[in-house]
Structure formats: C-alpha cells, structure tokens
PDB file of C-alpha atoms in Angstrom:
ATOM      1  CA  MET P  96      29.582 -10.868   2.900  1.00 81.00           C
ATOM      2  CA  LYS P  97      29.522  -7.346   4.352  1.00 82.00           C
ATOM      3  CA  GLU P  98      26.813  -5.802   6.506  1.00 86.00           C
ATOM      4  CA  VAL P  99      25.370  -2.291   6.445  1.00 83.00           C
ATOM      5  CA  GLU P 100      23.469  -0.713   9.325  1.00 87.00           C
ATOM      6  CA  LEU P 101      20.351   1.296   8.424  1.00 84.00           C
ATOM      7  CA  SER P 102      17.831   3.222  10.471  1.00 84.00           C
ATOM      8  CA  ASP P 103      14.359   1.713  10.670  1.00 85.00           C
ATOM      9  CA  GLU P 104      13.043   4.465   8.382  1.00 80.00           C
ATOM     10  CA  ALA P 105      15.764   3.893   5.782  1.00 79.00           C
ATOM     11  CA  TYR P 106      15.171   0.141   5.898  1.00 85.00           C
ATOM     12  CA  GLN P 107      11.416   0.606   5.368  1.00 83.00           C
ATOM     13  CA  ALA P 108      12.108   2.922   2.420  1.00 79.00           C
ATOM     14  CA  LEU P 109      14.471   0.321   0.961  1.00 83.00           C
ATOM     15  CA  LEU P 110      11.836  -2.407   1.371  1.00 85.00           C
ATOM     16  CA  GLN P 111       9.258  -0.239  -0.409  1.00 79.00           C
ATOM     17  CA  LEU P 112      11.661   0.412  -3.286  1.00 77.00           C
ATOM     18  CA  ALA P 113      12.456  -3.275  -3.540  1.00 79.00           C
ATOM     19  CA  ALA P 114       8.780  -4.241  -3.543  1.00 78.00           C
ATOM     20  CA  ALA P 115       7.987  -1.632  -6.194  1.00 71.00           C
ATOM     21  CA  LYS P 116      10.720  -3.022  -8.448  1.00 71.00           C
ATOM     22  CA  ASN P 117      10.062  -6.686  -7.649  1.00 76.00           C
ATOM     23  CA  GLN P 118      13.652  -7.042  -6.460  1.00 81.00           C
ATOM     24  CA  THR P 119      15.439  -7.870  -3.244  1.00 87.00           C
ATOM     25  CA  PRO P 120      16.829  -4.998  -1.174  1.00 86.00           C
ATOM     26  CA  ALA P 121      20.353  -6.104  -2.123  1.00 86.00           C
ATOM     27  CA  GLU P 122      19.485  -5.973  -5.846  1.00 83.00           C
ATOM     28  CA  VAL P 123      18.032  -2.473  -5.481  1.00 78.00           C
ATOM     29  CA  LEU P 124      21.172  -1.223  -3.741  1.00 80.00           C
ATOM     30  CA  ALA P 125      23.402  -2.888  -6.329  1.00 79.00           C
ATOM     31  CA  SER P 126      21.475  -1.351  -9.233  1.00 73.00           C
ATOM     32  CA  MET P 127      21.755   2.105  -7.664  1.00 70.00           C
ATOM     33  CA  LEU P 128      25.469   1.812  -6.876  1.00 69.00           C
ATOM     34  CA  GLN P 129      26.863   0.220 -10.028  1.00 65.00           C
ATOM     35  CA  ASP P 130      28.705   2.788 -12.130  1.00 53.00           C
ATOM     36  CA  ASN P 131      28.318   0.922 -15.405  1.00 55.00           C
ATOM     37  CA  ARG P 132      24.503   0.934 -15.323  1.00 49.00           C
ATOM     38  CA  PRO P 133      22.336   4.029 -15.621  1.00 51.00           C
ATOM     39  CA  PRO P 134      19.701   4.370 -12.886  1.00 53.00           C
ATOM     40  CA  LEU P 135      16.329   2.942 -13.745  1.00 52.00           C
ATOM     41  CA  ALA P 136      13.737   5.458 -14.877  1.00 49.00           C
ATOM     42  CA  GLY P 137      11.481   6.390 -12.004  1.00 53.00           C
ATOM     43  CA  ASP P 138      14.064   5.863  -9.248  1.00 69.00           C
ATOM     44  CA  ASN P 139      13.755   9.506  -8.215  1.00 81.00           C
ATOM     45  CA  LEU P 140       9.987   9.112  -8.114  1.00 87.00           C
ATOM     46  CA  LEU P 141      10.315   6.058  -5.866  1.00 84.00           C
ATOM     47  CA  PHE P 142      12.540   8.042  -3.524  1.00 83.00           C
ATOM     48  CA  PHE P 143       9.913  10.813  -3.433  1.00 88.00           C
ATOM     49  CA  LEU P 144       7.095   8.335  -2.739  1.00 88.00           C
ATOM     50  CA  THR P 145       8.950   6.981   0.293  1.00 84.00           C
ATOM     51  CA  ARG P 146       9.925  10.351   1.818  1.00 85.00           C
ATOM     52  CA  ALA P 147       8.299  11.380   5.063  1.00 84.00           C
ATOM     53  CA  GLU P 148       6.909  14.574   3.482  1.00 85.00           C
ATOM     54  CA  PHE P 149       4.842  12.417   1.124  1.00 89.00           C
ATOM     55  CA  THR P 150       3.973   9.459   3.359  1.00 87.00           C
ATOM     56  CA  ALA P 151       2.961  11.749   6.242  1.00 88.00           C
ATOM     57  CA  GLN P 152       0.005  13.001   4.191  1.00 88.00           C
ATOM     58  CA  ALA P 153      -2.945  10.831   5.134  1.00 86.00           C
ATOM     59  CA  ASP P 154      -5.300  12.503   2.648  1.00 88.00           C
ATOM     60  CA  PRO P 155      -5.260  10.885  -0.833  1.00 89.00           C
ATOM     61  CA  THR P 156      -6.100  14.261  -2.400  1.00 89.00           C
ATOM     62  CA  GLY P 157      -3.058  15.830  -0.754  1.00 91.00           C
ATOM     63  CA  ARG P 158      -0.876  12.990  -2.017  1.00 93.00           C
ATOM     64  CA  TYR P 159      -2.305  13.356  -5.527  1.00 93.00           C
ATOM     65  CA  LEU P 160      -1.560  17.077  -5.582  1.00 92.00           C
ATOM     66  CA  ALA P 161       1.896  16.555  -4.047  1.00 93.00           C
ATOM     67  CA  LEU P 162       2.766  13.959  -6.694  1.00 94.00           C
ATOM     68  CA  LEU P 163       1.610  16.147  -9.579  1.00 94.00           C
ATOM     69  CA  SER P 164       3.469  19.153  -8.155  1.00 94.00           C
ATOM     70  CA  TRP P 165       6.644  17.124  -7.738  1.00 94.00           C
ATOM     71  CA  LEU P 166       6.396  15.758 -11.275  1.00 94.00           C
ATOM     72  CA  ALA P 167       5.750  19.227 -12.723  1.00 93.00           C
ATOM     73  CA  ARG P 168       8.877  20.561 -11.001  1.00 92.00           C
ATOM     74  CA  ASN P 169      11.219  17.590 -11.488  1.00 90.00           C
ATOM     75  CA  TYR P 170      10.172  16.551 -14.996  1.00 90.00           C
ATOM     76  CA  ALA P 171       9.258  20.051 -16.186  1.00 90.00           C
ATOM     77  CA  CYS P 172       9.805  19.522 -19.923  1.00 90.00           C
ATOM     78  CA  ASP P 173       8.098  16.138 -20.073  1.00 91.00           C
ATOM     79  CA  PHE P 174       5.245  17.359 -17.886  1.00 89.00           C
ATOM     80  CA  ALA P 175       4.683  20.429 -20.074  1.00 88.00           C
ATOM     81  CA  ASP P 176       4.832  18.308 -23.232  1.00 89.00           C
ATOM     82  CA  PHE P 177       2.366  15.782 -21.809  1.00 89.00           C
ATOM     83  CA  ILE P 178      -0.083  18.482 -20.688  1.00 85.00           C
ATOM     84  CA  SER P 179       0.142  20.323 -24.004  1.00 81.00           C
ATOM     85  CA  HIS P 180      -0.966  17.183 -25.848  1.00 80.00           C
ATOM     86  CA  GLN P 181      -4.099  16.650 -23.754  1.00 75.00           C
ATOM     87  CA  GLU P 182      -7.333  16.923 -25.730  1.00 71.00           C
ATOM     88  CA  SER P 183      -8.699  19.707 -23.540  1.00 62.00           C
ATOM     89  CA  GLY P 184      -5.510  21.794 -23.656  1.00 54.00           C
ATOM     90  CA  ARG P 185      -6.263  23.783 -26.794  1.00 52.00           C
ATOM     91  CA  ARG P 186      -9.778  24.647 -25.675  1.00 54.00           C
ATOM     92  CA  TYR P 187      -8.488  26.814 -22.810  1.00 54.00           C
ATOM     93  CA  LEU P 188      -6.149  28.838 -25.029  1.00 54.00           C
ATOM     94  CA  MET P 189      -9.128  30.526 -26.689  1.00 60.00           C
ATOM     95  CA  LEU P 190     -10.745  31.671 -23.409  1.00 62.00           C
ATOM     96  CA  ASN P 191     -10.362  35.094 -21.849  1.00 71.00           C
ATOM     97  CA  ARG P 192      -9.379  35.542 -18.193  1.00 71.00           C
ATOM     98  CA  ASP P 193     -12.969  35.577 -16.848  1.00 78.00           C
ATOM     99  CA  GLU P 194     -13.879  32.445 -18.813  1.00 73.00           C
ATOM    100  CA  VAL P 195     -10.775  30.635 -17.512  1.00 66.00           C
ATOM    101  CA  ASN P 196     -11.683  31.599 -13.927  1.00 70.00           C
ATOM    102  CA  ALA P 197     -15.237  30.346 -14.465  1.00 76.00           C
ATOM    103  CA  VAL P 198     -13.967  26.978 -15.758  1.00 69.00           C
ATOM    104  CA  ARG P 199     -11.457  26.750 -12.904  1.00 65.00           C
ATOM    105  CA  SER P 200     -14.178  27.444 -10.347  1.00 74.00           C
ATOM    106  CA  HIS P 201     -16.562  24.921 -11.942  1.00 69.00           C
ATOM    107  CA  ASN P 202     -13.887  22.196 -11.885  1.00 67.00           C
ATOM    108  CA  HIS P 203     -12.727  23.069  -8.366  1.00 76.00           C
ATOM    109  CA  ALA P 204      -9.236  23.419  -9.818  1.00 78.00           C
ATOM    110  CA  VAL P 205      -6.323  23.684  -7.392  1.00 83.00           C
ATOM    111  CA  GLN P 206      -2.981  25.155  -8.373  1.00 83.00           C
ATOM    112  CA  LEU P 207      -0.091  22.709  -8.105  1.00 86.00           C
ATOM    113  CA  ALA P 208       2.361  24.071  -5.537  1.00 88.00           C
ATOM    114  CA  GLY P 209       5.312  25.859  -7.095  1.00 88.00           C
ATOM    115  CA  THR P 210       4.013  25.542 -10.658  1.00 88.00           C
ATOM    116  CA  GLN P 211       1.840  27.288 -13.213  1.00 85.00           C
ATOM    117  CA  TYR P 212      -0.412  24.233 -13.515  1.00 84.00           C
ATOM    118  CA  TRP P 213      -3.840  23.572 -12.066  1.00 81.00           C
ATOM    119  CA  ALA P 214      -5.349  20.189 -11.194  1.00 84.00           C
ATOM    120  CA  VAL P 215      -9.020  19.524 -11.903  1.00 82.00           C
ATOM    121  CA  MET P 216     -10.463  18.056  -8.733  1.00 83.00           C
ATOM    122  CA  THR P 217     -13.932  17.060  -9.985  1.00 84.00           C
ATOM    123  CA  ILE P 218     -12.688  13.938 -11.760  1.00 83.00           C
ATOM    124  CA  ASP P 219     -13.318  10.470 -10.382  1.00 88.00           C
ATOM    125  CA  ASP P 220     -10.647   8.060  -9.135  1.00 90.00           C
ATOM    126  CA  ALA P 221     -10.614   5.995 -12.334  1.00 91.00           C
ATOM    127  CA  THR P 222      -9.894   9.116 -14.390  1.00 89.00           C
ATOM    128  CA  LYS P 223      -7.199  10.237 -11.932  1.00 90.00           C
ATOM    129  CA  ARG P 224      -5.613   6.801 -12.168  1.00 94.00           C
ATOM    130  CA  ARG P 225      -5.648   6.855 -15.966  1.00 92.00           C
ATOM    131  CA  PHE P 226      -4.132  10.336 -15.988  1.00 91.00           C
ATOM    132  CA  VAL P 227      -1.377   9.436 -13.498  1.00 93.00           C
ATOM    133  CA  CYS P 228      -0.564   6.171 -15.306  1.00 94.00           C
ATOM    134  CA  ARG P 229      -0.331   7.866 -18.696  1.00 93.00           C
ATOM    135  CA  LEU P 230       1.788  10.695 -17.266  1.00 93.00           C
ATOM    136  CA  LEU P 231       4.212   8.350 -15.507  1.00 93.00           C
ATOM    137  CA  GLU P 232       4.525   6.143 -18.576  1.00 92.00           C
ATOM    138  CA  PHE P 233       5.148   9.267 -20.679  1.00 91.00           C
ATOM    139  CA  ILE P 234       8.071  10.336 -18.476  1.00 90.00           C
ATOM    140  CA  GLY P 235       9.542   6.831 -18.689  1.00 87.00           C
ATOM    141  CA  CYS P 236       8.643   5.101 -15.439  1.00 87.00           C
ATOM    142  CA  HIS P 237       8.621   1.303 -15.288  1.00 81.00           C
ATOM    143  CA  ASP P 238       5.322  -0.514 -14.791  1.00 84.00           C
ATOM    144  CA  GLU P 239       6.301  -1.395 -11.209  1.00 82.00           C
ATOM    145  CA  THR P 240       6.916   2.278 -10.418  1.00 85.00           C
ATOM    146  CA  VAL P 241       3.571   3.271 -11.938  1.00 89.00           C
ATOM    147  CA  ALA P 242       1.791   0.588  -9.889  1.00 89.00           C
ATOM    148  CA  HIS P 243       3.591   1.685  -6.718  1.00 89.00           C
ATOM    149  CA  ALA P 244       2.588   5.328  -7.310  1.00 92.00           C
ATOM    150  CA  CYS P 245      -1.054   4.315  -7.831  1.00 93.00           C
ATOM    151  CA  ARG P 246      -1.028   2.299  -4.609  1.00 90.00           C
ATOM    152  CA  ALA P 247       0.517   5.254  -2.756  1.00 91.00           C
ATOM    153  CA  LEU P 248      -2.320   7.460  -4.043  1.00 92.00           C
ATOM    154  CA  GLY P 249      -5.009   4.956  -3.114  1.00 90.00           C
ATOM    155  CA  LEU P 250      -5.748   4.399  -6.815  1.00 89.00           C
ATOM    156  CA  ALA P 251      -4.576   0.799  -6.984  1.00 75.00           C
ATOM    157  CA  GLY P 252      -7.633  -0.620  -8.768  1.00 65.00           C
ATOM    158  CA  THR P 253      -7.343  -2.048 -12.217  1.00 53.00           C
ATOM    159  CA  PRO P 254      -7.654   0.465 -15.026  1.00 52.00           C
ATOM    160  CA  ALA P 255     -11.033   0.823 -16.643  1.00 48.00           C
ATOM    161  CA  GLY P 256     -11.305  -0.784 -20.033  1.00 48.00           C
ATOM    162  CA  PHE P 257     -12.961  -3.555 -21.954  1.00 45.00           C
ATOM    163  CA  ARG P 258     -13.695  -6.802 -20.226  1.00 43.00           C
ATOM    164  CA  LEU P 259     -15.585  -9.896 -21.148  1.00 47.00           C
ATOM    165  CA  LEU P 260     -18.704 -10.682 -19.203  1.00 50.00           C
ATOM    166  CA  SER P 261     -19.809 -14.237 -18.676  1.00 49.00           C
ATOM    167  CA  ALA P 262     -23.394 -15.324 -19.100  1.00 46.00           C
TER     168      ALA P 262
END
C-alpha cells in the first residue's frame, strides 16, 4: 500500500467529498483517477463547495448567490434551459423596462455575479431549497451532491411536501 501526503486543507476537502458521496476517501480518489470511468456528475460542484472562496462566506445568502452564479457560469446551457422553463419566465418577457425594474425592486432581486441572471431574494428557505434541488437535479447531480449543497447553504431540512399526520 502506498501513502500520499496532503495538506490539512486538502484532506478536509477530501473528507467532505467522501462524505457527500457516501464513500471512503480512497474510493473518491480512485473514482477521480481511473481513466476508464467518466467522472461522476456534480464532481466539479463538490470541488467548488469545498473551495476556500465558498467556505469562507459565513452568510448563507452570500453562499446561495455564489452557488447560483457559479452554476450559471459553469453549466450555462443547462442553467439557461432550466430558467427558461420556469413558470414565471414568460411573464417577464411581456414587461417593458420600467415594469421589469419595478418587479426587480419589489422582489429585492440581486444580479448573479458575472451573469445576466437575477436572484429573487424575497423567497423563503423552503422555496430556495426546492429551487436549488430541482436545478441541481436538472444539471445531473447525484442525490448526495444535492444534499451536500443544501447543507452547505444551510438549507438541509427535508423538502416540503405531503406527510401523514397521526391522530
């Protein structure tokens, strides 16, 4: 058996990747290094979620905006396709510039850095979680990656839906 020396930061990032994929650190490294297997969908996202530029942001809102910006830049086609199929998307196409600015102001919309997209900031955490989960699933991320992203955003609660109530 061979040994590899890693910095503390690299080792922590490897542990986070392994936990997100429910694998051992050795299995994660093997899956990334094997030439005969394509990388798992979402690996790039996991790398982003463990970078210092992302983890250094203590504010969940900053992390949310950083994640959406990163996705819009790195999965541009999928992101654009996903956004174009949102129910509210067509409604804004019929508005003039002043009406768009009024809606943006009302929703406290913030432009995603380096993109043409705006994030509505007046939505609650459950809605943010649903949006992020659907977006990540749309671009092909595994369930473990989606769960890891939600935890990193502080949106780790269970998704809203139907549940049975006991008497």
